[in-house]
Amino acid sequence: MRVYLPDDSAAISAGANRVAAAFAKQPGIEIVRTSSRGAFFLEPLVEVDTPAGRAGYPNVTPASVPGLLKKKPTPISKIPFLAKQTRFTFANAGVTEPLAIPGFAALEKARGMKPQQILDEVKKANLRGRGGAAFPAGIKWQTTADSSGRPKYIVANADEGDAGTYSDRMILEGDPYRLIEGMAIAGLAVGAQKGFVYLRSEYPAALKKLRAAIARATEFGILGRESFEIQIVLGAGAYICGEETALLESIEGKRGMVRYKPPFPAVEGLWQKPTVINNVITFATVPDIITRGADWHLSLGTATSKGTIPLQLAGQVKNAGLVEVPFGVTLEEVIYDFGGGMPAGCKFKAVQVGGPLGSIFPKKLLNTPICFDAFTKVGGILGHGGIVVYDDAMDMVALARHLMEFTAAESCGKCTPCRVGSTRAQEILEAILDGDGTPDDLALLNELGDTMKNGSLCALGGLAPMPVLTAIQYFGTEFRRRK
């Protein structure tokens, strides 16, 4: 009998390898290691084939393996967390073997199109970058295609450094060919024959899978010197290298520091040549746009945020995991309908969306739609789609201090507003936390925040004040009573 068990890092941390070892001792069992469905609260999730499709056994332990298959499994289609999702980018999650060569239908179709036809399709689809800036990918690609410099490059930003995010990792570990296909299509569109994946060093399993996938794609003729090559570059753990120009500096072998813009990378990027830089999920979305068409992508989402987005739920929720849904659902729906709400004994207090630079929202903003522009209107960022939920035990002053400490440590130091502003803000927050604050501290934090937002060279310094300022805005009594 065949059983399916995820080979994903999260599943392994929950004991998937130990469960696989237990199954290996059972007679007549074939073990197939797949990607993860992203329902981490159910891991290790063991699946079997049934006449009605896959069915699963959640939270399997080695001790429960003997006799497990005699029990009735739950159809995957009946698991609410998964059944209510709209999966396209993560359609293969939990289904396929990560290194099994797919058909590459999108790339085959793109090879029969003219470069401008590919560009026009991506522009029409209104695909906005999923890495945080939400800049239209088609415009970026068109700018690179129109630039005269040669050679041109494609760069995938896989430096997934936001706390509570893991969608890039899941693609890299579970469906790496989707990234490869998206990058190769971008290469066709702009005239690039070389691509780089900038991967964070903290992802050893992703590195292993991606290396193997590139090697197999090359062996099968999908990649190669006559078409498109991909090289992996490992980062050294600097958060600032998630910023596109610091990333380029790092690939070139320099210290990861932000460049002045303009010129923008689409015109002068890697080694001063035209370069497309997109996040992993942005590239992974492209194959469906090519095969299904721009109109399909336009049929999903809101007026200005089209398609689906993989949200990553973490923190104080019952059901942590990856949720792919069309833009437009509300934060409340994500946290309660998919996340199952708060664990027993916990009361909702706040949610932070967009990583350590994201704003902190109170309960009254849970009706905010998951939409780039809707978040901008309420003073937030959607970022990479990370959602961290906090309960009423969270000390907002301590959280604000922690987040500003992170910024101060990760600043590249090139611009004064970020380098000095983050350090001064951290010192003020530490004084407030210790009960040594003054009546002027909150006003000073607001002033520092304005300087950082308006004077920093990149989004690290520009967005760093947001969690602190929104924490003060919505939970100001916690700051004032510490003085």
Short mmCIF file of N, CA and C in Angstrom, two decimals, residues 36-38 40 81 85-91 93 127-132 160 162-171 178 279-286 288 297 300 306-314 321-329 334 338 353-355 370-372 382-387:
data_model
loop_
_atom_site.label_atom_id
_atom_site.label_comp_id
_atom_site.label_asym_id
_atom_site.label_seq_id
_atom_site.Cartn_x
_atom_site.Cartn_y
_atom_site.Cartn_z
N SER A 36 4.38 19.63 1.33
CA SER A 36 3.39 19.78 2.39
C SER A 36 2.20 20.60 1.89
N ARG A 37 1.03 20.29 2.39
CA ARG A 37 -0.16 21.08 2.05
C ARG A 37 -0.18 22.41 2.80
N GLY A 38 0.70 22.57 3.77
CA GLY A 38 0.75 23.82 4.51
C GLY A 38 -0.17 23.88 5.70
N PHE A 40 0.01 23.11 8.85
CA PHE A 40 1.05 22.70 9.78
C PHE A 40 0.50 22.19 11.11
N PHE A 81 -9.93 23.73 6.56
CA PHE A 81 -8.79 24.63 6.34
C PHE A 81 -8.34 24.58 4.88
N GLN A 85 -9.94 26.92 0.57
CA GLN A 85 -8.92 27.71 -0.11
C GLN A 85 -9.11 27.66 -1.63
N THR A 86 -8.48 28.62 -2.31
CA THR A 86 -8.49 28.69 -3.77
C THR A 86 -7.04 28.58 -4.21
N ARG A 87 -6.61 27.37 -4.47
CA ARG A 87 -5.19 27.14 -4.72
C ARG A 87 -4.86 27.03 -6.21
N PHE A 88 -3.95 27.89 -6.63
CA PHE A 88 -3.39 27.85 -7.96
C PHE A 88 -1.87 27.78 -7.87
N THR A 89 -1.27 28.80 -7.26
CA THR A 89 0.18 28.80 -7.08
C THR A 89 0.62 27.60 -6.25
N PHE A 90 -0.21 27.21 -5.29
CA PHE A 90 0.10 26.07 -4.43
C PHE A 90 -0.79 24.87 -4.73
N ALA A 91 -1.20 24.74 -6.00
CA ALA A 91 -2.05 23.61 -6.39
C ALA A 91 -1.36 22.27 -6.19
N ALA A 93 0.86 21.61 -3.83
CA ALA A 93 1.30 21.44 -2.44
C ALA A 93 0.65 20.22 -1.81
N LEU A 127 -0.40 41.62 -12.72
CA LEU A 127 0.32 40.90 -11.67
C LEU A 127 1.20 41.88 -10.92
N ARG A 128 0.90 42.06 -9.63
CA ARG A 128 1.70 42.93 -8.79
C ARG A 128 2.64 42.09 -7.94
N GLY A 129 3.83 42.61 -7.70
CA GLY A 129 4.86 41.87 -6.97
C GLY A 129 4.37 41.40 -5.61
N ARG A 130 4.67 40.15 -5.29
CA ARG A 130 4.22 39.56 -4.03
C ARG A 130 5.26 39.68 -2.92
N GLY A 131 6.35 40.38 -3.20
CA GLY A 131 7.40 40.47 -2.19
C GLY A 131 7.24 41.61 -1.20
N GLY A 132 6.31 42.52 -1.45
CA GLY A 132 6.12 43.62 -0.51
C GLY A 132 5.81 44.94 -1.16
N GLU A 160 13.81 35.21 2.12
CA GLU A 160 12.56 35.33 2.88
C GLU A 160 12.88 35.53 4.36
N ASP A 162 11.17 37.80 6.63
CA ASP A 162 10.13 38.29 7.54
C ASP A 162 9.72 37.19 8.52
N ALA A 163 9.60 37.56 9.78
CA ALA A 163 9.11 36.60 10.77
C ALA A 163 7.70 36.16 10.39
N GLY A 164 7.44 34.87 10.52
CA GLY A 164 6.11 34.36 10.24
C GLY A 164 5.83 34.10 8.77
N THR A 165 6.85 34.12 7.91
CA THR A 165 6.63 33.84 6.49
C THR A 165 7.36 32.57 6.08
N TYR A 166 6.76 31.85 5.14
CA TYR A 166 7.35 30.58 4.71
C TYR A 166 6.83 30.14 3.34
N SER A 167 6.13 30.99 2.62
CA SER A 167 5.60 30.58 1.31
C SER A 167 6.72 30.35 0.30
N ASP A 168 7.75 31.20 0.31
CA ASP A 168 8.89 30.99 -0.58
C ASP A 168 9.54 29.64 -0.29
N ARG A 169 9.75 29.37 0.98
CA ARG A 169 10.38 28.11 1.37
C ARG A 169 9.56 26.93 0.89
N MET A 170 8.25 27.02 1.01
CA MET A 170 7.39 25.90 0.59
C MET A 170 7.48 25.66 -0.91
N ILE A 171 7.57 26.74 -1.70
CA ILE A 171 7.74 26.57 -3.15
C ILE A 171 9.11 25.94 -3.44
N ARG A 178 8.21 25.18 -10.42
CA ARG A 178 7.32 26.32 -10.68
C ARG A 178 8.11 27.62 -10.70
N ASN A 279 10.09 38.58 -6.46
CA ASN A 279 10.00 37.62 -5.38
C ASN A 279 9.65 36.22 -5.95
N VAL A 280 9.95 35.19 -5.20
CA VAL A 280 9.68 33.82 -5.61
C VAL A 280 8.22 33.62 -5.99
N ILE A 281 7.30 34.12 -5.15
CA ILE A 281 5.87 33.91 -5.41
C ILE A 281 5.42 34.63 -6.67
N THR A 282 6.02 35.77 -6.96
CA THR A 282 5.68 36.48 -8.20
C THR A 282 6.02 35.62 -9.40
N PHE A 283 7.23 35.09 -9.44
CA PHE A 283 7.61 34.20 -10.54
C PHE A 283 6.74 32.95 -10.57
N ALA A 284 6.41 32.41 -9.40
CA ALA A 284 5.62 31.18 -9.33
C ALA A 284 4.19 31.38 -9.79
N THR A 285 3.74 32.63 -9.85
CA THR A 285 2.39 32.93 -10.31
C THR A 285 2.31 33.00 -11.83
N VAL A 286 3.44 33.27 -12.47
CA VAL A 286 3.48 33.50 -13.92
C VAL A 286 3.02 32.30 -14.75
N ASP A 288 0.73 30.06 -14.42
CA ASP A 288 -0.72 30.00 -14.54
C ASP A 288 -1.27 31.11 -15.42
N HIS A 297 -6.67 35.57 -14.55
CA HIS A 297 -6.07 36.24 -13.39
C HIS A 297 -6.89 37.46 -12.99
N LEU A 300 -10.03 37.13 -10.62
CA LEU A 300 -9.84 36.88 -9.20
C LEU A 300 -9.36 38.14 -8.49
N LYS A 306 -5.14 41.80 -8.06
CA LYS A 306 -5.70 40.68 -8.81
C LYS A 306 -5.00 39.36 -8.48
N GLY A 307 -5.77 38.28 -8.68
CA GLY A 307 -5.22 36.95 -8.47
C GLY A 307 -5.42 36.46 -7.05
N THR A 308 -4.57 35.52 -6.66
CA THR A 308 -4.60 34.98 -5.30
C THR A 308 -3.32 35.36 -4.57
N ILE A 309 -3.35 35.21 -3.27
CA ILE A 309 -2.16 35.49 -2.46
C ILE A 309 -2.02 34.40 -1.41
N PRO A 310 -0.81 33.85 -1.26
CA PRO A 310 -0.58 32.87 -0.20
C PRO A 310 -0.27 33.58 1.12
N LEU A 311 -1.22 33.56 2.02
CA LEU A 311 -1.04 34.17 3.34
C LEU A 311 -0.44 33.12 4.28
N GLN A 312 0.36 33.58 5.22
CA GLN A 312 1.04 32.67 6.12
C GLN A 312 0.66 33.02 7.55
N LEU A 313 -0.16 32.16 8.14
CA LEU A 313 -0.70 32.40 9.48
C LEU A 313 0.23 31.85 10.54
N ALA A 314 0.51 32.66 11.54
CA ALA A 314 1.37 32.24 12.64
C ALA A 314 0.94 32.97 13.91
N GLY A 321 -0.73 27.95 9.36
CA GLY A 321 -0.40 27.35 8.08
C GLY A 321 -0.59 28.31 6.93
N LEU A 322 -0.42 27.77 5.73
CA LEU A 322 -0.50 28.58 4.52
C LEU A 322 -1.92 28.59 3.98
N VAL A 323 -2.41 29.79 3.67
CA VAL A 323 -3.77 29.99 3.16
C VAL A 323 -3.70 30.74 1.84
N GLU A 324 -4.00 30.07 0.73
CA GLU A 324 -4.05 30.77 -0.56
C GLU A 324 -5.50 31.10 -0.89
N VAL A 325 -5.78 32.37 -1.02
CA VAL A 325 -7.13 32.85 -1.29
C VAL A 325 -7.07 34.02 -2.27
N PRO A 326 -8.15 34.31 -2.95
CA PRO A 326 -8.17 35.51 -3.79
C PRO A 326 -8.09 36.76 -2.91
N PHE A 327 -7.47 37.80 -3.42
CA PHE A 327 -7.48 39.08 -2.72
C PHE A 327 -8.94 39.49 -2.46
N GLY A 328 -9.16 40.11 -1.31
CA GLY A 328 -10.49 40.60 -1.01
C GLY A 328 -11.10 40.04 0.25
N VAL A 329 -10.66 38.85 0.69
CA VAL A 329 -11.15 38.34 1.97
C VAL A 329 -10.62 39.24 3.08
N VAL A 334 -9.65 35.42 7.55
CA VAL A 334 -8.42 34.62 7.53
C VAL A 334 -8.12 34.06 8.92
N PHE A 338 -10.19 30.44 8.65
CA PHE A 338 -9.10 29.53 8.31
C PHE A 338 -8.25 29.21 9.54
N VAL A 353 0.72 42.39 10.24
CA VAL A 353 0.77 41.87 8.87
C VAL A 353 1.93 42.54 8.14
N GLY A 354 2.72 41.73 7.42
CA GLY A 354 3.79 42.31 6.62
C GLY A 354 5.16 42.21 7.24
N GLY A 355 5.34 41.33 8.22
CA GLY A 355 6.66 41.15 8.81
C GLY A 355 7.01 42.15 9.88
N ILE A 370 -7.90 41.89 2.47
CA ILE A 370 -6.54 41.55 2.05
C ILE A 370 -6.37 42.12 0.64
N CYS A 371 -5.78 43.29 0.58
CA CYS A 371 -5.66 44.05 -0.67
C CYS A 371 -4.57 45.09 -0.46
N PHE A 372 -3.66 45.21 -1.43
CA PHE A 372 -2.55 46.14 -1.26
C PHE A 372 -3.03 47.54 -0.92
N LEU A 382 0.80 45.01 3.22
CA LEU A 382 0.53 43.58 3.11
C LEU A 382 1.83 42.79 3.07
N GLY A 383 2.87 43.43 2.52
CA GLY A 383 4.18 42.81 2.50
C GLY A 383 4.18 41.48 1.79
N HIS A 384 4.81 40.50 2.41
CA HIS A 384 4.94 39.16 1.85
C HIS A 384 3.80 38.24 2.28
N GLY A 385 2.81 38.81 2.97
CA GLY A 385 1.64 38.04 3.36
C GLY A 385 1.76 37.32 4.68
N GLY A 386 2.76 37.67 5.49
CA GLY A 386 2.88 37.06 6.80
C GLY A 386 1.90 37.69 7.79
N ILE A 387 1.21 36.87 8.55
CA ILE A 387 0.22 37.34 9.53
C ILE A 387 0.56 36.72 10.88
#
